[in-house]
Amino acid sequence: MRFTITLLLCLSTLISCAQKGKCYYAALLGTKRVLCSIDLTTGAGDTIGTLDGALFLKIGSTYDQNNDYYIIGTQDSGLCVYDVRDASLVANYHVSTEARMLEYDNNTHQCYFVDKVGADMKLVSIDLTNGTTSVIGTIAGVTNWSNVSYSYDEDNQQLIALSNLGITVVDVTDASIVNTYPGGSFYFFEYDLNTKLLHYMRQFGSDYIFSSMDLTDGTVNEIDTVDMPSTVLVDANTFDQRTGEFIMGRINDLIKIDVSDASIIQSFPSGSSTNSLFEAAFCVMDLDAGITSNGEVLTATQNNVTYEWLDCDLNATLAGATSKTYAPTISGSYASSSAVAAVQTPLNALASSLESMSWQQSP
């Protein structure tokens, strides 16, 4: 009898992604600013080291997922790039005192901010591979640009922020406005690359209502009120693209919010009592999820990762199958996942979209 099964190879985090799954922030400790981290799974905290030149924070923060660099805007040293492994200063760049907002594109290696020049709001980029600064253009009709309510759609290269026009979506390639939506007392923007939803808090009296907006049609879903007392920190929010959890810093703790119902999933002590600029680190590196066949042995083509072979039909791992190679004992159709995110995706949802390889058992 011929048996047919489908196997999925999940390639987990690269060795160079060792810092992933953490939230980094710049806390004020006495008279110095230090880089701290919180493990988003266990809640374990760590003080990594002093952030030289970052005593006074200014225009926001962002994160280079490929190099594990924490990028922040400061009053004293401009735009500073720090290595999260040891808090060392990698580079710093001049930005004007009127600069606001900070977002990094992990694909193009450009760091974007908006600079107020006279009555204009100009979109500016800094290439972090060579330090080149470019003025992309004036954002037409915009006279005010939030330094708190902003996010970035890396897939479409679009900035999303609250301006005098409302929620404003800007193409970073030419500073043109792609779309605008009605605004209001909206704060703490985070864009979900997987669901294409913009998550934010809407202030209503003394309450914060967790909401989401579909940027394809402007549909708004007001989900529920979140316990966000006056202890909330300004610009201390980030988003875990691996799990779809909204992360917010409050005085002395960090909370994870379920975007489906606005409930607080977990709370971790942070010890931070000032503006701290939170950024989450998650793996965005592309992996080669291919499989080659040599006789009766299948080999994953990606190097320097850990491996896990699974039976997609049973939605179960194959005990002991954790090496780069796997030798099936029965005929079947085999496939590999195409992204790290597959580790968090239901296996049966992946099976239909995988590239497959047929393998026939030798007589």
Short mmCIF file of C-alpha atoms in Angstrom, two decimals:
data_model
loop_
_atom_site.label_atom_id
_atom_site.label_comp_id
_atom_site.label_asym_id
_atom_site.label_seq_id
_atom_site.Cartn_x
_atom_site.Cartn_y
_atom_site.Cartn_z
CA MET A 1 0.00 0.00 0.00
CA ARG A 2 1.28 3.49 -0.85
CA PHE A 3 0.98 6.10 1.89
CA THR A 4 0.97 9.83 1.14
CA ILE A 5 1.78 12.49 3.71
CA THR A 6 2.73 16.14 3.55
CA LEU A 7 5.63 17.37 5.63
CA LEU A 8 6.51 20.93 6.54
CA LEU A 9 10.01 22.09 7.40
CA CYS A 10 9.99 25.14 9.63
CA LEU A 11 13.28 27.00 9.64
CA SER A 12 13.46 28.82 12.93
CA THR A 13 15.35 31.94 13.87
CA LEU A 14 18.79 32.55 12.39
CA ILE A 15 21.75 32.66 14.74
CA SER A 16 22.13 36.35 13.92
CA CYS A 17 18.58 36.86 15.24
CA ALA A 18 19.62 35.92 18.77
CA GLN A 19 18.29 39.22 20.12
CA LYS A 20 14.80 38.69 18.73
CA GLY A 21 11.63 38.43 20.76
CA LYS A 22 12.67 41.29 23.02
CA CYS A 23 11.51 44.83 23.61
CA TYR A 24 14.23 47.48 23.99
CA TYR A 25 13.91 50.84 25.66
CA ALA A 26 16.05 53.72 26.85
CA ALA A 27 15.48 54.28 30.55
CA LEU A 28 16.74 57.17 32.64
CA LEU A 29 18.89 55.87 35.46
CA GLY A 30 20.11 58.70 37.68
CA THR A 31 21.99 61.07 35.39
CA LYS A 32 22.47 58.68 32.47
CA ARG A 33 20.34 56.94 29.87
CA VAL A 34 20.70 53.15 29.72
CA LEU A 35 19.53 50.55 27.21
CA CYS A 36 17.26 47.93 28.77
CA SER A 37 15.40 44.93 27.40
CA ILE A 38 12.42 42.80 28.31
CA ASP A 39 11.95 39.30 26.92
CA LEU A 40 8.43 39.35 25.46
CA THR A 41 7.88 35.69 26.31
CA THR A 42 9.28 35.31 29.81
CA GLY A 43 9.27 38.91 31.00
CA ALA A 44 12.92 38.68 32.03
CA GLY A 45 14.53 42.11 32.13
CA ASP A 46 18.13 43.15 31.49
CA THR A 47 20.16 46.34 31.66
CA ILE A 48 22.54 46.20 28.71
CA GLY A 49 24.64 49.34 29.08
CA THR A 50 24.86 53.12 28.97
CA LEU A 51 23.67 54.91 25.83
CA ASP A 52 26.38 57.49 25.28
CA GLY A 53 25.01 60.76 23.94
CA ALA A 54 21.35 59.94 24.55
CA LEU A 55 20.55 61.71 27.79
CA PHE A 56 17.82 63.88 26.27
CA LEU A 57 15.43 62.10 23.88
CA LYS A 58 13.61 64.01 21.17
CA ILE A 59 12.11 62.72 17.93
CA GLY A 60 11.24 59.07 18.51
CA SER A 61 12.76 55.66 17.93
CA THR A 62 12.84 52.81 15.45
CA TYR A 63 14.64 49.49 14.97
CA ASP A 64 16.92 47.90 12.38
CA GLN A 65 15.75 44.27 12.49
CA ASN A 66 18.54 43.03 10.22
CA ASN A 67 21.45 44.34 12.29
CA ASP A 68 19.77 44.53 15.72
CA TYR A 69 20.29 48.28 15.96
CA TYR A 70 18.20 50.50 18.21
CA ILE A 71 17.79 53.91 16.55
CA ILE A 72 16.69 56.98 18.52
CA GLY A 73 16.52 60.72 18.09
CA THR A 74 18.23 62.81 20.74
CA GLN A 75 18.59 66.50 21.53
CA ASP A 76 22.26 66.25 22.35
CA SER A 77 23.63 63.94 19.63
CA GLY A 78 21.12 63.90 16.76
CA LEU A 79 20.04 60.55 15.37
CA CYS A 80 21.94 57.79 17.18
CA VAL A 81 22.33 54.14 16.19
CA TYR A 82 23.14 51.64 18.97
CA ASP A 83 23.98 47.95 18.90
CA VAL A 84 21.55 46.20 21.27
CA ARG A 85 24.10 43.52 22.14
CA ASP A 86 26.30 45.91 24.13
CA ALA A 87 24.66 49.38 23.85
CA SER A 88 27.65 50.65 21.88
CA LEU A 89 27.18 53.68 19.63
CA VAL A 90 27.49 52.54 16.00
CA ALA A 91 26.88 55.90 14.30
CA ASN A 92 25.16 59.23 14.75
CA TYR A 93 23.80 61.76 12.25
CA HIS A 94 22.79 65.39 12.42
CA VAL A 95 19.08 66.18 12.39
CA SER A 96 17.50 69.59 12.88
CA THR A 97 15.80 70.65 16.08
CA GLU A 98 12.49 70.74 14.17
CA ALA A 99 12.66 67.07 13.17
CA ARG A 100 9.85 64.78 14.29
CA MET A 101 8.93 61.12 13.98
CA LEU A 102 11.38 58.33 13.15
CA GLU A 103 10.84 55.17 11.06
CA TYR A 104 13.32 52.73 9.53
CA ASP A 105 12.79 50.60 6.42
CA ASN A 106 14.52 47.24 6.83
CA ASN A 107 14.43 46.60 3.08
CA THR A 108 15.87 49.87 1.77
CA HIS A 109 17.98 50.73 4.87
CA GLN A 110 16.53 54.24 4.88
CA CYS A 111 15.63 56.05 8.09
CA TYR A 112 12.79 58.56 7.58
CA PHE A 113 11.76 61.63 9.53
CA VAL A 114 9.75 64.79 8.88
CA ASP A 115 11.45 68.15 9.23
CA LYS A 116 9.64 71.46 9.63
CA VAL A 117 11.28 74.04 7.36
CA GLY A 118 9.48 77.36 7.54
CA ALA A 119 5.82 76.60 6.89
CA ASP A 120 6.58 73.33 5.10
CA MET A 121 6.82 69.77 6.31
CA LYS A 122 9.60 68.03 4.38
CA LEU A 123 10.17 64.29 4.25
CA VAL A 124 13.84 63.45 4.79
CA SER A 125 15.74 60.17 4.64
CA ILE A 126 19.14 59.04 5.88
CA ASP A 127 20.76 56.02 4.25
CA LEU A 128 22.24 54.14 7.20
CA THR A 129 24.64 52.23 4.96
CA ASN A 130 26.57 55.37 3.99
CA GLY A 131 25.10 58.28 5.95
CA THR A 132 23.70 60.10 2.90
CA THR A 133 20.87 62.51 3.77
CA SER A 134 18.23 63.27 1.13
CA VAL A 135 15.28 65.66 1.15
CA ILE A 136 12.60 63.65 -0.64
CA GLY A 137 10.07 66.44 -0.93
CA THR A 138 7.46 68.63 0.71
CA ILE A 139 4.33 66.90 1.98
CA ALA A 140 1.69 69.04 0.28
CA GLY A 141 -0.92 70.67 2.49
CA VAL A 142 0.59 69.44 5.74
CA THR A 143 1.42 72.11 8.31
CA ASN A 144 1.50 69.94 11.41
CA TRP A 145 2.87 66.41 11.83
CA SER A 146 2.56 64.37 15.01
CA ASN A 147 5.61 63.22 16.94
CA VAL A 148 3.53 60.66 18.85
CA SER A 149 0.93 59.22 16.46
CA TYR A 150 2.79 57.59 13.57
CA SER A 151 3.74 54.21 12.11
CA TYR A 152 5.14 52.67 8.91
CA ASP A 153 3.90 50.25 6.26
CA GLU A 154 7.13 48.60 5.13
CA ASP A 155 5.44 46.52 2.44
CA ASN A 156 4.17 49.59 0.58
CA GLN A 157 6.82 52.08 1.73
CA GLN A 158 4.27 54.38 3.30
CA LEU A 159 4.40 56.54 6.41
CA ILE A 160 1.20 56.76 8.43
CA ALA A 161 0.77 59.65 10.84
CA LEU A 162 -1.67 62.10 12.33
CA SER A 163 -1.41 65.52 10.69
CA ASN A 164 -3.60 68.59 10.29
CA LEU A 165 -5.28 66.66 7.43
CA GLY A 166 -6.23 63.74 9.68
CA ILE A 167 -4.67 60.29 9.44
CA THR A 168 -2.28 60.82 6.56
CA VAL A 169 -0.60 58.13 4.42
CA VAL A 170 2.52 59.30 2.57
CA ASP A 171 4.57 57.53 -0.09
CA VAL A 172 8.20 57.78 1.06
CA THR A 173 9.56 57.52 -2.49
CA ASP A 174 8.25 60.96 -3.49
CA ALA A 175 6.52 62.48 -0.41
CA SER A 176 3.12 62.33 -2.14
CA ILE A 177 -0.04 61.82 -0.12
CA VAL A 178 -1.61 58.46 -0.87
CA ASN A 179 -4.72 58.87 1.27
CA THR A 180 -6.18 60.73 4.22
CA TYR A 181 -8.79 59.66 6.77
CA PRO A 182 -10.64 61.66 9.43
CA GLY A 183 -8.51 62.18 12.54
CA GLY A 184 -9.10 63.24 16.10
CA SER A 185 -7.57 62.61 19.51
CA PHE A 186 -5.70 59.54 18.25
CA TYR A 187 -2.47 58.29 19.80
CA PHE A 188 0.09 55.50 19.68
CA PHE A 189 -0.15 54.31 16.07
CA GLU A 190 1.04 50.80 15.19
CA TYR A 191 0.56 49.20 11.77
CA ASP A 192 0.16 45.42 11.48
CA LEU A 193 1.92 44.19 8.33
CA ASN A 194 0.00 40.90 8.43
CA THR A 195 -3.58 42.12 8.82
CA LYS A 196 -3.04 45.54 7.15
CA LEU A 197 -4.76 47.23 10.08
CA LEU A 198 -3.67 50.41 11.81
CA HIS A 199 -4.09 50.07 15.57
CA TYR A 200 -4.32 53.11 17.82
CA MET A 201 -5.84 54.59 20.97
CA ARG A 202 -8.66 57.11 20.70
CA GLN A 203 -9.03 59.36 23.70
CA PHE A 204 -12.61 59.87 24.80
CA GLY A 205 -12.79 61.98 27.95
CA SER A 206 -10.56 60.21 30.45
CA ASP A 207 -10.78 56.88 28.60
CA TYR A 208 -8.55 55.36 25.94
CA ILE A 209 -10.52 53.30 23.41
CA PHE A 210 -8.42 50.76 21.54
CA SER A 211 -9.35 50.94 17.86
CA SER A 212 -8.27 49.70 14.46
CA MET A 213 -8.63 51.09 10.95
CA ASP A 214 -8.53 49.20 7.68
CA LEU A 215 -6.40 51.46 5.50
CA THR A 216 -7.78 49.92 2.31
CA ASP A 217 -11.21 51.46 2.85
CA GLY A 218 -11.03 53.53 6.05
CA THR A 219 -13.32 51.21 8.04
CA VAL A 220 -12.93 51.81 11.79
CA ASN A 221 -13.52 49.25 14.52
CA GLU A 222 -13.64 50.61 18.06
CA ILE A 223 -12.83 47.53 20.10
CA ASP A 224 -12.92 48.37 23.80
CA THR A 225 -11.56 50.61 26.53
CA VAL A 226 -8.03 49.89 27.73
CA ASP A 227 -6.79 50.53 31.25
CA MET A 228 -4.48 53.40 30.35
CA PRO A 229 -4.22 55.69 33.37
CA SER A 230 -2.14 58.88 33.52
CA THR A 231 0.92 56.71 34.00
CA VAL A 232 1.16 56.01 30.25
CA LEU A 233 4.51 57.00 28.74
CA VAL A 234 4.63 59.19 25.64
CA ASP A 235 6.04 57.47 22.52
CA ALA A 236 6.56 54.24 24.46
CA ASN A 237 4.65 51.89 22.20
CA THR A 238 5.65 49.25 19.68
CA PHE A 239 4.20 46.20 17.95
CA ASP A 240 5.24 42.56 17.88
CA GLN A 241 4.77 41.54 14.25
CA ARG A 242 5.36 37.89 15.18
CA THR A 243 2.37 37.61 17.48
CA GLY A 244 0.22 40.61 16.51
CA GLU A 245 0.40 42.08 20.00
CA PHE A 246 0.32 45.79 20.75
CA ILE A 247 2.94 46.76 23.34
CA MET A 248 2.64 49.82 25.53
CA GLY A 249 4.92 51.28 28.17
CA ARG A 250 3.44 52.68 31.38
CA ILE A 251 5.30 54.00 34.36
CA ASN A 252 7.18 51.03 35.85
CA ASP A 253 5.64 48.37 33.61
CA LEU A 254 5.12 47.17 30.04
CA ILE A 255 1.81 45.71 28.89
CA LYS A 256 0.90 43.46 25.96
CA ILE A 257 -2.54 44.12 24.48
CA ASP A 258 -4.61 41.62 22.51
CA VAL A 259 -5.74 43.60 19.44
CA SER A 260 -8.87 41.46 19.02
CA ASP A 261 -10.53 42.49 22.28
CA ALA A 262 -8.24 45.16 23.84
CA SER A 263 -7.55 42.95 26.85
CA ILE A 264 -4.21 43.18 28.63
CA ILE A 265 -2.51 39.83 28.08
CA GLN A 266 0.55 40.33 30.25
CA SER A 267 2.25 42.98 32.31
CA PHE A 268 6.02 43.03 32.88
CA PRO A 269 7.85 45.33 35.30
CA SER A 270 10.14 47.77 33.49
CA GLY A 271 11.23 50.19 36.20
CA SER A 272 10.98 53.02 33.67
CA SER A 273 9.43 56.25 34.91
CA THR A 274 10.24 58.59 32.00
CA ASN A 275 9.83 58.75 28.23
CA SER A 276 11.69 55.61 27.17
CA LEU A 277 11.06 54.90 23.46
CA PHE A 278 10.09 51.23 23.30
CA GLU A 279 10.97 49.09 20.24
CA ALA A 280 10.26 45.40 19.66
CA ALA A 281 12.72 43.13 17.88
CA PHE A 282 11.45 40.31 15.69
CA CYS A 283 12.97 38.33 12.87
CA VAL A 284 12.24 39.66 9.39
CA MET A 285 15.09 37.95 7.56
CA ASP A 286 14.16 35.95 4.50
CA LEU A 287 15.08 32.28 4.70
CA ASP A 288 15.64 29.80 1.93
CA ALA A 289 12.92 27.25 2.64
CA GLY A 290 13.84 24.91 -0.21
CA ILE A 291 14.46 21.16 0.05
CA THR A 292 16.70 19.04 -2.16
CA SER A 293 16.58 15.27 -2.62
CA ASN A 294 19.51 12.89 -2.94
CA GLY A 295 18.39 9.29 -3.02
CA GLU A 296 16.35 8.68 0.10
CA VAL A 297 17.59 11.73 2.00
CA LEU A 298 15.94 15.16 1.95
CA THR A 299 18.11 18.20 2.80
CA ALA A 300 17.05 21.72 3.75
CA THR A 301 18.96 24.30 1.70
CA GLN A 302 19.11 26.97 4.43
CA ASN A 303 22.25 26.91 6.59
CA ASN A 304 22.90 28.11 10.16
CA VAL A 305 19.41 27.58 11.52
CA THR A 306 17.66 25.07 13.73
CA TYR A 307 15.20 22.73 12.05
CA GLU A 308 11.85 21.19 12.82
CA TRP A 309 10.07 18.71 10.54
CA LEU A 310 6.32 18.41 10.87
CA ASP A 311 3.44 16.38 9.52
CA CYS A 312 0.99 18.95 8.18
CA ASP A 313 -1.90 16.52 7.93
CA LEU A 314 -1.60 15.65 11.61
CA ASN A 315 -0.47 19.14 12.65
CA ALA A 316 2.22 17.46 14.73
CA THR A 317 5.99 17.52 14.89
CA LEU A 318 8.00 14.45 13.98
CA ALA A 319 9.82 13.37 17.12
CA GLY A 320 13.59 13.69 16.80
CA ALA A 321 13.46 15.20 13.29
CA THR A 322 15.45 18.34 14.07
CA SER A 323 18.48 18.07 11.78
CA LYS A 324 19.21 19.63 8.40
CA THR A 325 18.46 16.31 6.70
CA TYR A 326 15.52 13.94 6.97
CA ALA A 327 15.14 10.43 5.58
CA PRO A 328 11.46 9.54 5.04
CA THR A 329 10.44 5.93 5.51
CA ILE A 330 7.35 6.09 3.29
CA SER A 331 6.46 7.67 -0.02
CA GLY A 332 4.96 11.11 0.15
CA SER A 333 4.79 14.72 -0.93
CA TYR A 334 7.14 17.02 0.97
CA ALA A 335 7.32 20.80 1.33
CA SER A 336 9.03 23.55 3.29
CA SER A 337 7.76 26.79 4.82
CA SER A 338 8.79 30.05 3.20
CA ALA A 339 9.12 32.38 6.18
CA VAL A 340 9.96 32.52 9.87
CA ALA A 341 6.40 33.64 10.53
CA ALA A 342 5.24 30.15 9.63
CA VAL A 343 6.28 29.05 13.08
CA GLN A 344 3.35 31.02 14.49
CA THR A 345 0.93 30.07 11.69
CA PRO A 346 -1.44 27.08 11.96
CA LEU A 347 0.19 24.34 9.94
CA ASN A 348 -2.96 23.35 8.10
CA ALA A 349 -3.36 26.93 6.88
CA LEU A 350 0.08 26.76 5.32
CA ALA A 351 -0.10 23.40 3.63
CA SER A 352 -2.17 24.49 0.65
CA SER A 353 0.21 27.32 -0.31
CA LEU A 354 3.54 25.50 -0.03
CA GLU A 355 5.78 24.52 -2.87
CA SER A 356 5.98 20.75 -2.75
CA MET A 357 8.40 18.00 -3.77
CA SER A 358 7.40 14.43 -4.58
CA TRP A 359 9.51 11.61 -3.15
CA GLN A 360 8.98 7.96 -4.01
CA GLN A 361 10.29 5.21 -1.79
CA SER A 362 12.79 2.93 -3.53
CA PRO A 363 11.62 -0.67 -4.12
#
